[in-house]
PDB file of C-alpha atoms in Angstrom:
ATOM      1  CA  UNK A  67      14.273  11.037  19.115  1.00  0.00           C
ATOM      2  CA  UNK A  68      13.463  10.838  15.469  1.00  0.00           C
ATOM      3  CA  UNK A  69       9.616  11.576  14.570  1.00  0.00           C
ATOM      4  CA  UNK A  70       7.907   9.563  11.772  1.00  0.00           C
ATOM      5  CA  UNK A  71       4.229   9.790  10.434  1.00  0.00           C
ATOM      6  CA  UNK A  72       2.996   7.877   7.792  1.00  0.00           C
ATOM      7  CA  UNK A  73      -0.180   8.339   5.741  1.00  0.00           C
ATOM      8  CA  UNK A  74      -1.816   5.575   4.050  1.00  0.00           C
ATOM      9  CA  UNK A  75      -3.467   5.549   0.839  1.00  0.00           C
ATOM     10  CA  UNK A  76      -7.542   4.358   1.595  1.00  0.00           C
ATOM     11  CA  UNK A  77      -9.604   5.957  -0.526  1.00  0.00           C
ATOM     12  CA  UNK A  78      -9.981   4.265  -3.692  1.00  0.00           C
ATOM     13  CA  UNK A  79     -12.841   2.621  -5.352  1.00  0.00           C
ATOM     14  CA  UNK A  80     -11.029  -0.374  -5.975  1.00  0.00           C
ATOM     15  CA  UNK A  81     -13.084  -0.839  -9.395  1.00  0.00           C
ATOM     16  CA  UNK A  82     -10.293  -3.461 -10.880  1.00  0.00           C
ATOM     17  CA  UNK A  83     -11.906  -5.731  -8.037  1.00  0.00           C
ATOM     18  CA  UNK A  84     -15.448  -5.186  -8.331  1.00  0.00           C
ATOM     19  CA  UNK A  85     -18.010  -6.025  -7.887  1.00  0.00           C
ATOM     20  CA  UNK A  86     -16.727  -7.070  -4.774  1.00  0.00           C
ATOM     21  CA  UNK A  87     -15.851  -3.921  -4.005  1.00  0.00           C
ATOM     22  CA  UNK A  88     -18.843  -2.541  -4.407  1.00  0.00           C
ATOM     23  CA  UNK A  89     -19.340  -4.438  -0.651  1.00  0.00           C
ATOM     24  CA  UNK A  90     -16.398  -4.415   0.648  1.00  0.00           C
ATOM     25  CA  UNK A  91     -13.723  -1.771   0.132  1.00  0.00           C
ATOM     26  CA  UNK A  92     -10.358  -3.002  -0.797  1.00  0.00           C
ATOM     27  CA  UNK A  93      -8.358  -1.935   2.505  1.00  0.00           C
ATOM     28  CA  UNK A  94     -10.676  -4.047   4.370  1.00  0.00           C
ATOM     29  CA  UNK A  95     -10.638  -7.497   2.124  1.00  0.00           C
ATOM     30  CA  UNK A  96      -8.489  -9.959   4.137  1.00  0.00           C
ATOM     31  CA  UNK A  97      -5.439 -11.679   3.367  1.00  0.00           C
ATOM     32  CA  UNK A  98      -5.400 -14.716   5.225  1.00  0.00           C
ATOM     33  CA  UNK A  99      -8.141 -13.494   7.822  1.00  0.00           C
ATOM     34  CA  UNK A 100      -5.838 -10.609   8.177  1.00  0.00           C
ATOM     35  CA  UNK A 101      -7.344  -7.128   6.382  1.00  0.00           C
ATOM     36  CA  UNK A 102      -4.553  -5.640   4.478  1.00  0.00           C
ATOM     37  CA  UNK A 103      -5.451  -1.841   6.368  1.00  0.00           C
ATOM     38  CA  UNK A 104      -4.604  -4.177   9.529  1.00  0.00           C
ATOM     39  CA  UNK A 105      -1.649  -5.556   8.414  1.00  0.00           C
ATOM     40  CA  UNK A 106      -0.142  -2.192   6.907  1.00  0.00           C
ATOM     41  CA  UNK A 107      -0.667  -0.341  10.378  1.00  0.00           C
ATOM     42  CA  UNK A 108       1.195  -3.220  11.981  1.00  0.00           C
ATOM     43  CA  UNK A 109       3.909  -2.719   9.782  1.00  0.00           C
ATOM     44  CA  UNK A 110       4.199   0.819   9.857  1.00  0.00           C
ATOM     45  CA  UNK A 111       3.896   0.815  13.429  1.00  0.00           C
ATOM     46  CA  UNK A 112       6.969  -1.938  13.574  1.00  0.00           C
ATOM     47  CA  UNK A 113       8.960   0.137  11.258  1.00  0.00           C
ATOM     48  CA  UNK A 114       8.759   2.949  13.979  1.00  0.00           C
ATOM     49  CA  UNK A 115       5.794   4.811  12.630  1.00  0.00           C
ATOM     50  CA  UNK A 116       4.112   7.467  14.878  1.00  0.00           C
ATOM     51  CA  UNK A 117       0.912   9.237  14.019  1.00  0.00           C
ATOM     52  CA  UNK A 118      -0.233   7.561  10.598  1.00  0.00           C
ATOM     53  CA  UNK A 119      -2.832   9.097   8.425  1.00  0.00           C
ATOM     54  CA  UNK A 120      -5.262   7.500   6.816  1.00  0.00           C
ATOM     55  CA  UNK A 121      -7.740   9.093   4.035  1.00  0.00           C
ATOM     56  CA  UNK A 122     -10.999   7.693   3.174  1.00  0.00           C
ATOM     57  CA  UNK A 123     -13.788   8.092   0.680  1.00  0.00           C
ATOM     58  CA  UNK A 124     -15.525   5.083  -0.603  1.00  0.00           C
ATOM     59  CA  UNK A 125     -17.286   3.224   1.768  1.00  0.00           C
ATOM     60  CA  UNK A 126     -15.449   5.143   4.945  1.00  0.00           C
ATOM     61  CA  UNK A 127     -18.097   3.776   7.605  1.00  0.00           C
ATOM     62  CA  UNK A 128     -16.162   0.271   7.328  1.00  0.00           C
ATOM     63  CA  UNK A 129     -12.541   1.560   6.432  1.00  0.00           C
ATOM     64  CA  UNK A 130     -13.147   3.611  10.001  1.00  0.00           C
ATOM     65  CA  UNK A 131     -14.467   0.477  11.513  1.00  0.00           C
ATOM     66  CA  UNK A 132     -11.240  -1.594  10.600  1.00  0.00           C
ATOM     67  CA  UNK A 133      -8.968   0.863  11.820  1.00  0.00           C
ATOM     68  CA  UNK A 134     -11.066   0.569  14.975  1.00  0.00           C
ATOM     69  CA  UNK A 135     -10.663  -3.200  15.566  1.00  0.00           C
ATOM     70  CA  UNK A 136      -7.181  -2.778  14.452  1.00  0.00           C
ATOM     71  CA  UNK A 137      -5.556  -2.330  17.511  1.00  0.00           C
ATOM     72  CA  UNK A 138      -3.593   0.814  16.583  1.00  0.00           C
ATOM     73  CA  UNK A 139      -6.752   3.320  16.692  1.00  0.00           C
ATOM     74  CA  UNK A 140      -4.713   5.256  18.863  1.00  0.00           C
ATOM     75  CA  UNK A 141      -2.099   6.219  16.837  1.00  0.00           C
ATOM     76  CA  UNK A 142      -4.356   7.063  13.451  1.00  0.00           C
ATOM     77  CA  UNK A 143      -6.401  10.068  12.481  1.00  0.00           C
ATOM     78  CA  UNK A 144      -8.441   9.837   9.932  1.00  0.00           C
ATOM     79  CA  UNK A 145      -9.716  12.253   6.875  1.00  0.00           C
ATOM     80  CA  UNK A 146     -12.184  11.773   5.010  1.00  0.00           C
ATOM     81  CA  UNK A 147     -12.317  13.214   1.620  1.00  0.00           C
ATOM     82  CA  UNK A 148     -15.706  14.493   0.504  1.00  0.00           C
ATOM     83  CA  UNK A 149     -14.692  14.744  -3.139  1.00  0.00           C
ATOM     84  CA  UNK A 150     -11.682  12.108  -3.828  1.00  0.00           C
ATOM     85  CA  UNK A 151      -8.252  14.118  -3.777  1.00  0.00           C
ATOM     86  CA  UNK A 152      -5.969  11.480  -5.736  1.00  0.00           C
ATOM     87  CA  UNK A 153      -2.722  10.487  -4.983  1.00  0.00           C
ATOM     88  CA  UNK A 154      -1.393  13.874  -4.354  1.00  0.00           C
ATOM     89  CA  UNK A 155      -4.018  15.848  -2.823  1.00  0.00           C
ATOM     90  CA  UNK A 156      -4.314  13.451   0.264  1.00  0.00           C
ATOM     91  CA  UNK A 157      -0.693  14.186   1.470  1.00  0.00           C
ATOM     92  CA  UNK A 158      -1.782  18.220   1.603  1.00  0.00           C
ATOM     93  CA  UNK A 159      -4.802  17.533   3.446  1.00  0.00           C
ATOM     94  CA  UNK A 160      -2.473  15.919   5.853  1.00  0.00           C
ATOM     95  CA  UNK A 161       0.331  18.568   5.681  1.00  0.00           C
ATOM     96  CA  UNK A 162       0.407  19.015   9.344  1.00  0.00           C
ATOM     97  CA  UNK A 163       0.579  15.963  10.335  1.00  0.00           C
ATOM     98  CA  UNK A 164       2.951  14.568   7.721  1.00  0.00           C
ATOM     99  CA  UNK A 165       5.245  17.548   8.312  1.00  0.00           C
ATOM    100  CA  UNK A 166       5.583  17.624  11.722  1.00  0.00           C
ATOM    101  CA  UNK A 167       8.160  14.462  11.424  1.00  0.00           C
ATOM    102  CA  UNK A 168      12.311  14.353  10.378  1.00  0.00           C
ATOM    103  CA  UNK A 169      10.403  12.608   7.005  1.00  0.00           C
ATOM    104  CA  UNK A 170       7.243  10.846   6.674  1.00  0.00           C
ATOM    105  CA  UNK A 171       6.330   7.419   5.449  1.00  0.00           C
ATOM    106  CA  UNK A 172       3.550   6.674   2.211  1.00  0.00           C
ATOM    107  CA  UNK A 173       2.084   3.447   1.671  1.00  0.00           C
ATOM    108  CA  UNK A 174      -1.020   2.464  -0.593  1.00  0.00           C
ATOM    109  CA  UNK A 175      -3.552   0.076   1.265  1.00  0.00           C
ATOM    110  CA  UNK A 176      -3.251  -2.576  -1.554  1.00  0.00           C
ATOM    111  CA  UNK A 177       0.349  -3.809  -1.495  1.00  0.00           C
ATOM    112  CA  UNK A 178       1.453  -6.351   0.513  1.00  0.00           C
ATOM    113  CA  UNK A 179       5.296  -7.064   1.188  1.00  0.00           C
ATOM    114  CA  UNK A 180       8.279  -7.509   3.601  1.00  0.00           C
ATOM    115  CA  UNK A 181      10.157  -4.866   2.951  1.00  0.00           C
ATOM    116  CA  UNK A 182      12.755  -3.332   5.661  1.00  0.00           C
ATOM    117  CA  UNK A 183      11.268  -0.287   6.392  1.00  0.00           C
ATOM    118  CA  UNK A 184      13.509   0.749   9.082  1.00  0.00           C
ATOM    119  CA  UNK A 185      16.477   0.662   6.662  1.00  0.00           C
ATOM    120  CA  UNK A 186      14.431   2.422   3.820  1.00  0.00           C
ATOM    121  CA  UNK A 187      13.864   4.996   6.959  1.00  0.00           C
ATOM    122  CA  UNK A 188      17.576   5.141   7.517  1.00  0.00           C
ATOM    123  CA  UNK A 189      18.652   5.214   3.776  1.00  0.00           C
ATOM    124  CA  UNK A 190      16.097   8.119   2.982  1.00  0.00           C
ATOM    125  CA  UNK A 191      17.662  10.228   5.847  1.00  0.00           C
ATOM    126  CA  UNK A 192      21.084   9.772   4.891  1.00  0.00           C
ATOM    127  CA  UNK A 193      20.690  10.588   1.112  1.00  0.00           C
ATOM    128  CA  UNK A 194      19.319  13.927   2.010  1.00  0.00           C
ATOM    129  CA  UNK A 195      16.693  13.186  -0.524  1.00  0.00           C
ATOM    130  CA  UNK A 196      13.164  14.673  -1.138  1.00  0.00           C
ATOM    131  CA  UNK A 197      11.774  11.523  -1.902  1.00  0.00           C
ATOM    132  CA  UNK A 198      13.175   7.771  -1.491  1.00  0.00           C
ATOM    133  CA  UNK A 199      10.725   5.434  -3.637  1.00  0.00           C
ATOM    134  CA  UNK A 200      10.560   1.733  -3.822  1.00  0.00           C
ATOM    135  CA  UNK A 201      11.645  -0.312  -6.283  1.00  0.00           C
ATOM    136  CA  UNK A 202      10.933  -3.766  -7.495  1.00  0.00           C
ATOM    137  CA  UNK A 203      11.793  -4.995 -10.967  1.00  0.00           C
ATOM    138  CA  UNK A 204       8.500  -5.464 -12.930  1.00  0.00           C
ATOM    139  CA  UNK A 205       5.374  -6.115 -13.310  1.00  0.00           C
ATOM    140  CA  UNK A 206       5.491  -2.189 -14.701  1.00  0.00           C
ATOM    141  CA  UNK A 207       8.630  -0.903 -15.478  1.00  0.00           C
ATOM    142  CA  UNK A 208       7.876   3.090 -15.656  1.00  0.00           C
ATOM    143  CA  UNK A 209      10.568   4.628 -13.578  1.00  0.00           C
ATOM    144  CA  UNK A 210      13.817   5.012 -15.103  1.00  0.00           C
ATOM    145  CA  UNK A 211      16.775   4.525 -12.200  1.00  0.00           C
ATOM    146  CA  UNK A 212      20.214   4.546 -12.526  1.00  0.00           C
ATOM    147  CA  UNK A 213      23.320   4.443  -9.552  1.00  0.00           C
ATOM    148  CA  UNK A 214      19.917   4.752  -7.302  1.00  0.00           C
ATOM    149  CA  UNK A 215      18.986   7.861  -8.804  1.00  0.00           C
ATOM    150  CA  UNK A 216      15.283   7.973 -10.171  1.00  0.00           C
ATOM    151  CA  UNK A 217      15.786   9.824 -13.736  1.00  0.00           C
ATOM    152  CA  UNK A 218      12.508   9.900 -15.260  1.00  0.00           C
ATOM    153  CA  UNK A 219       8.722   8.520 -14.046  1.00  0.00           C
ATOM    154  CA  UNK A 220       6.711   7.631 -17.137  1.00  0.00           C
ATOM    155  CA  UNK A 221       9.515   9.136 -19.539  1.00  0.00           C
ATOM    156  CA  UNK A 222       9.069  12.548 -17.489  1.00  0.00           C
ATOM    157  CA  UNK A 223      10.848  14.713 -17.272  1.00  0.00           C
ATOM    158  CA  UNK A 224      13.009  12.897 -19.959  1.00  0.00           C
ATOM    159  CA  UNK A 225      12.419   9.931 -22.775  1.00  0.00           C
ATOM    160  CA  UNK A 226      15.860   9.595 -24.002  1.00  0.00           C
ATOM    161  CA  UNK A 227      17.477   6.910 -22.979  1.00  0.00           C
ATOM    162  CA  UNK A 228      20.516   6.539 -20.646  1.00  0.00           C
ATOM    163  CA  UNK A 229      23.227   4.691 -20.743  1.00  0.00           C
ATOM    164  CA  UNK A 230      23.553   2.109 -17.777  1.00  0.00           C
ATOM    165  CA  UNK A 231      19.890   3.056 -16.697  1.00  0.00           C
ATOM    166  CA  UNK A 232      17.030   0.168 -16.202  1.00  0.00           C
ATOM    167  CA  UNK A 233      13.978   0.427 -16.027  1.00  0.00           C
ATOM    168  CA  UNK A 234      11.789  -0.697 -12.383  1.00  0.00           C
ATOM    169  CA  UNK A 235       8.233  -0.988 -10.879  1.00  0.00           C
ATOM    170  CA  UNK A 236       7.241   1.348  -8.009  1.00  0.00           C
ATOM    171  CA  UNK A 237       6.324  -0.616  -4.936  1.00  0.00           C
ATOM    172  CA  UNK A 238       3.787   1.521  -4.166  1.00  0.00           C
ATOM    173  CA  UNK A 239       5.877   2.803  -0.467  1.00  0.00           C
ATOM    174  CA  UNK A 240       7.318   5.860  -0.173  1.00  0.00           C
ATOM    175  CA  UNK A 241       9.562   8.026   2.583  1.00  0.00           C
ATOM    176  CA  UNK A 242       9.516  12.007   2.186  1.00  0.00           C
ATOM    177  CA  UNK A 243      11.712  14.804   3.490  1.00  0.00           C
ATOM    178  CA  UNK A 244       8.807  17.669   4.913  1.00  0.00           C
ATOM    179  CA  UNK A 245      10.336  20.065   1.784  1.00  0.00           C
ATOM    180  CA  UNK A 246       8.578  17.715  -0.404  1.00  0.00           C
ATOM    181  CA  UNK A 247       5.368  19.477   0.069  1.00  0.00           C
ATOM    182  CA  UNK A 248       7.232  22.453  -1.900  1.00  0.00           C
ATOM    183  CA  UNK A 249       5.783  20.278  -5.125  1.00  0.00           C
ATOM    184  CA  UNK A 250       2.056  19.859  -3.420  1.00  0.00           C
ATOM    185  CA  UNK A 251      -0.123  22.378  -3.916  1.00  0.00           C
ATOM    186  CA  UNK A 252      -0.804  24.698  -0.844  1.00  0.00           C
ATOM    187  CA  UNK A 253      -4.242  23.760  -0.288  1.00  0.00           C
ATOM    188  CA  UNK A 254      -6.026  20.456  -0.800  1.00  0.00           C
ATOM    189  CA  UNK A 255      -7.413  19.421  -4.271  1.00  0.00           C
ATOM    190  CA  UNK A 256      -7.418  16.326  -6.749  1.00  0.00           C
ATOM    191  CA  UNK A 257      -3.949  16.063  -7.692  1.00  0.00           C
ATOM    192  CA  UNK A 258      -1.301  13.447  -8.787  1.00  0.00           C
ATOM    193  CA  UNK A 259       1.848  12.451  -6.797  1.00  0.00           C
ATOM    194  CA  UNK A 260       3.239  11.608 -10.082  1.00  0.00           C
ATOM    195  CA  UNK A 261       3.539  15.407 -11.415  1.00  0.00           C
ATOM    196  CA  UNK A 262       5.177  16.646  -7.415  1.00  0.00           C
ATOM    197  CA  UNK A 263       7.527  14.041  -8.135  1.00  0.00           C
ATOM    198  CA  UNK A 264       8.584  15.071 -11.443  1.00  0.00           C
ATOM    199  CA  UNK A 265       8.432  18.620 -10.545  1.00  0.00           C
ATOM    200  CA  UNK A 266      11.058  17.317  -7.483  1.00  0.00           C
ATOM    201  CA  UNK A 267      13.510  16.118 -10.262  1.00  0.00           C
ATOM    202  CA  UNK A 268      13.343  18.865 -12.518  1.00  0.00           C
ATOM    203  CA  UNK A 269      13.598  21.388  -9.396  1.00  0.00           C
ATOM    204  CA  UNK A 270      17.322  19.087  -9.302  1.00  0.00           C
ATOM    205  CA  UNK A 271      16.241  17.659  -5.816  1.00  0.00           C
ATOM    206  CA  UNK A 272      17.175  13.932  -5.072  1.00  0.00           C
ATOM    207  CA  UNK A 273      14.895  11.091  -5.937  1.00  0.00           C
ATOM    208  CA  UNK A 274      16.115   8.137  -4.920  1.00  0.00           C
ATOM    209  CA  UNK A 275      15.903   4.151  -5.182  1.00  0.00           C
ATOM    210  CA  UNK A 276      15.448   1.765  -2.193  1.00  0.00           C
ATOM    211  CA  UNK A 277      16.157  -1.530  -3.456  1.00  0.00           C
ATOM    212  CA  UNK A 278      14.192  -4.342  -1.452  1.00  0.00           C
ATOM    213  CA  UNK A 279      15.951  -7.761  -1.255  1.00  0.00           C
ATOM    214  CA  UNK A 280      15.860  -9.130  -4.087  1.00  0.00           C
ATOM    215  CA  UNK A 281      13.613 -12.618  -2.787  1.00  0.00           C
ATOM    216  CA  UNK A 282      11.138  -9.619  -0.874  1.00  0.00           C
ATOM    217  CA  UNK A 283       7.770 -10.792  -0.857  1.00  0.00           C
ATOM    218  CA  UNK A 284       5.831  -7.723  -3.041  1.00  0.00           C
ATOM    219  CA  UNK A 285       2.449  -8.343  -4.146  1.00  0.00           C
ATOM    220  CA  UNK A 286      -0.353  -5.164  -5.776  1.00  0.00           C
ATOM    221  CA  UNK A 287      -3.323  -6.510  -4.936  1.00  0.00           C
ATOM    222  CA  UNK A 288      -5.228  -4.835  -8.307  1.00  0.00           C
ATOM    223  CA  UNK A 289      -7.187  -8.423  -9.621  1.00  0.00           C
ATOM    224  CA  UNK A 290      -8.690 -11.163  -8.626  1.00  0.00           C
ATOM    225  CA  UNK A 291      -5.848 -13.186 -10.135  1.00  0.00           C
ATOM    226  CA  UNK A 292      -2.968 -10.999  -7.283  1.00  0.00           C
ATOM    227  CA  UNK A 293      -5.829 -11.562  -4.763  1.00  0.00           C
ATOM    228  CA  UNK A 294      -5.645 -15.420  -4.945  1.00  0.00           C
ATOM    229  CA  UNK A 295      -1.993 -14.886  -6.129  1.00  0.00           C
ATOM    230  CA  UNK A 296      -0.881 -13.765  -2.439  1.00  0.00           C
ATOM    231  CA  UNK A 297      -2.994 -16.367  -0.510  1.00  0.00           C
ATOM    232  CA  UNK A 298      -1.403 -19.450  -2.413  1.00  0.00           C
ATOM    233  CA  UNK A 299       2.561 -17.673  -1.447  1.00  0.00           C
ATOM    234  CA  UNK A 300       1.258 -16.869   2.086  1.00  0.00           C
ATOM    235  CA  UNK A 301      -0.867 -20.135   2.521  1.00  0.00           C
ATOM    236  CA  UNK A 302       0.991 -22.649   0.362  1.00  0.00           C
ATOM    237  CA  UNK A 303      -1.455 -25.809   0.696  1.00  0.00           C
ATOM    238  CA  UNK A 304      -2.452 -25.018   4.141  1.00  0.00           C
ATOM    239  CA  UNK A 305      -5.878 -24.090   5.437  1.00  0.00           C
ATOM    240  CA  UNK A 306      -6.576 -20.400   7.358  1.00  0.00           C
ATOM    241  CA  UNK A 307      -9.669 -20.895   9.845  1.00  0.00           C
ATOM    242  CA  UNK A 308     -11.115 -17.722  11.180  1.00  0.00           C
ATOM    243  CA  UNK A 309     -13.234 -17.541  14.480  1.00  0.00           C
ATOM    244  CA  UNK A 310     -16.074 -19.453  15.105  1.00  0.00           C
ATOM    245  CA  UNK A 311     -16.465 -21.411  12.107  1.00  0.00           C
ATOM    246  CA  UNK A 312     -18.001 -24.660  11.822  1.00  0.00           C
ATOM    247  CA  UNK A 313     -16.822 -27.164   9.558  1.00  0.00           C
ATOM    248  CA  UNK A 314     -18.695 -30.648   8.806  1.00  0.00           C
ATOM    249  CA  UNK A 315     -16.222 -33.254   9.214  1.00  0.00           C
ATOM    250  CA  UNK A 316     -16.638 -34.742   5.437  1.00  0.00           C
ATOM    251  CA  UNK A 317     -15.521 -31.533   4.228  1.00  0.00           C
ATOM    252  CA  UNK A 318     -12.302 -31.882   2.277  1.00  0.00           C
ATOM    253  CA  UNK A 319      -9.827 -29.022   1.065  1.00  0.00           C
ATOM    254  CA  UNK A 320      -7.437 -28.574  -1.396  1.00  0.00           C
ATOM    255  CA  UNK A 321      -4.728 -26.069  -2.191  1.00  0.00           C
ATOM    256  CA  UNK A 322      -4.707 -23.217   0.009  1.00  0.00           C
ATOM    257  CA  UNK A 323      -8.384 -22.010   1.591  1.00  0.00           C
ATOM    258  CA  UNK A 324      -9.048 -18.803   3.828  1.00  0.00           C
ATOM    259  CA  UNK A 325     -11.651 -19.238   5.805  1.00  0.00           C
ATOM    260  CA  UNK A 326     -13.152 -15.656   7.682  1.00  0.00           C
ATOM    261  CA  UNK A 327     -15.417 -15.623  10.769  1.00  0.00           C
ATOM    262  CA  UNK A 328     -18.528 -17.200  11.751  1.00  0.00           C
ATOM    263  CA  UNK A 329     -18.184 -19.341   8.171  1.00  0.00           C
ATOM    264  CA  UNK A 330     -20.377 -22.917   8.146  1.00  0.00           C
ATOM    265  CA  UNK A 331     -19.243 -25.600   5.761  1.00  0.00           C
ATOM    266  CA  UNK A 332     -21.721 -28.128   5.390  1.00  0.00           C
ATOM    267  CA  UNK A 333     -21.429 -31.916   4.824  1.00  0.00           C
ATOM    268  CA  UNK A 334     -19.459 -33.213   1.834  1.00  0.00           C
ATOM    269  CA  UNK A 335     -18.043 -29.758   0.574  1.00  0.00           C
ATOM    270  CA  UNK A 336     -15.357 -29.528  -1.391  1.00  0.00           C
ATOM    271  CA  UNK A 337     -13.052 -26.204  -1.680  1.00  0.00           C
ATOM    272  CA  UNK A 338      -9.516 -25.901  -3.359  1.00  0.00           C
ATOM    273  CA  UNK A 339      -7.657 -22.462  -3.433  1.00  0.00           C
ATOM    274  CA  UNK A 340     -10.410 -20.052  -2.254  1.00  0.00           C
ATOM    275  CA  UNK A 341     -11.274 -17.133   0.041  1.00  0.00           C
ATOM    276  CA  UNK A 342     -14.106 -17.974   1.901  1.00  0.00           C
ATOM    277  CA  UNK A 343     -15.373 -14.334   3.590  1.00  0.00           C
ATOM    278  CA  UNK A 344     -16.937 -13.666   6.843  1.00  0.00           C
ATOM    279  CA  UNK A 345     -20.518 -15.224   7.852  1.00  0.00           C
ATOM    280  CA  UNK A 346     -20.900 -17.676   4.958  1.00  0.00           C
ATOM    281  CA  UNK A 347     -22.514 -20.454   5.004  1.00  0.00           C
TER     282      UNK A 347
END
């Protein structure tokens, strides 16, 4: 039976959304009463995930306390990183676990979408590659792709360009062969995923392309703006009530509104195309 961990991405600061993240770290903020830690675990786990890793550092008491309501504590182990490791460094602290698998899933907490995972799964292993990356086209096009085959990540190794190549967007999900950690440093430190994936393409390893459908739901959740951006295509003009919430009956909404837990909405409020978060009132 084929083995697949995953690791997920859980550490950052999430400074682009602060200074509510200076309250609430951005794994745990929900989308549509739904925290986006919760909802990647239930995708991994659908896409056939096993063990999943998941790394922590700022504010880990209530990143550990998500993944414990999440339903899938089972399946996760955590680590905690003491001094923040990056993008790369996380991935060696996990070596063991990540390695132990025919390839091994990577997935930041702040990306939402409905990609196929199985099938990126499936692709990844039949390619042979070392690494089978995600793409979407825009809103950063940095990685230079061509036939499926990833040429260049931020015009490394290589800023000439190529004919029939286009440029893409990572999405931010990943699947690995276990020889990828021949571009990881042996031991754990701050390191970029970036420079082990160049070093895979100048070693003349496969990188590959998974191409998403093209009407895939993909959404970074790195502003305020993509915060409220992914409630109004999720929510449309509808209303998200969380538990226990009592609402005055001359309330009125607009737009789309996510309400959290325990929230109290008093006579003659008004909201249009807001997050309202747990115990307001």
């Amino acid at each position: 039976m084929m083995t697949v961990p995953a690791i997920i991405l859980a550490a950052g600061f999430g400074s682009r959304l602060a200074p509510l993240t200076e309250l609430l770290p951005k794994p745990v903020l929900p989308i549509a009463g739904v925290p986006m830690l919760s909802r990647i675990l239930a995708d991994l786990k659908a896409a056939g995930a096993g063990r999943i890793a998941v790394n922590t550092h700022h504010l880990r008491e209530q990143v550990e306390q998500c993944v414990a309501e999440s339903g899938f504590a089972e399946s996760v182990t955590l680590f905690h990183e003491p001094e923040i490791l990056g993008t790369g460094g996380p991935l060696v602290n996990a070596r063991s676990l990540l390695s132990a698998g025919d390839c091994f899933l990577l997935h930041n907490s702040d990306v939402i979408h409905d990609f196929d995972l199985k099938r990126m799964i499936r692709e990844h292993l039949e390619s042979g590659a070392a690494v089978t990356m995600a793409l979407i086209n825009g809103p950063e096009n940095r990685v230079l792709v061509k036939d499926g085959e990833i040429l260049s990540i931020v015009d490394r190794p290589r800023r000439d360009p190529v004919a029939g190549a286009e440029r893409m967007t990572y999405g931010c999900v990943s699947v690995y062969s276990p020889d990828f950690f021949d571009f990881l440093p042996e031991t754990p430190c701050n390191c970029s995923l970036v420079d082990a994936w160049v070093k895979a393409i100048e070693a003349g390893r496969k990188v590959r392309a998974f191409f998403p459908e093209k009407d895939c739901l993909w959404c970074d959740i790195g502003s305020f703006r993509q915060y409220f951006d992914i409630h109004a295509r999720l929510l449309g003009s509808s209303v998200h009530q969380g538990q226990n919430c009592r609402i005055d009956s001359s309330a009125t909404f607009g737009g789309f509104v996510s309400l959290g837990n325990h929230v109290t909405i008093g006579a003659d409020t008004q909201l249009s195309n807001c997050v309202v978060l747990d115990n307001t009132a």
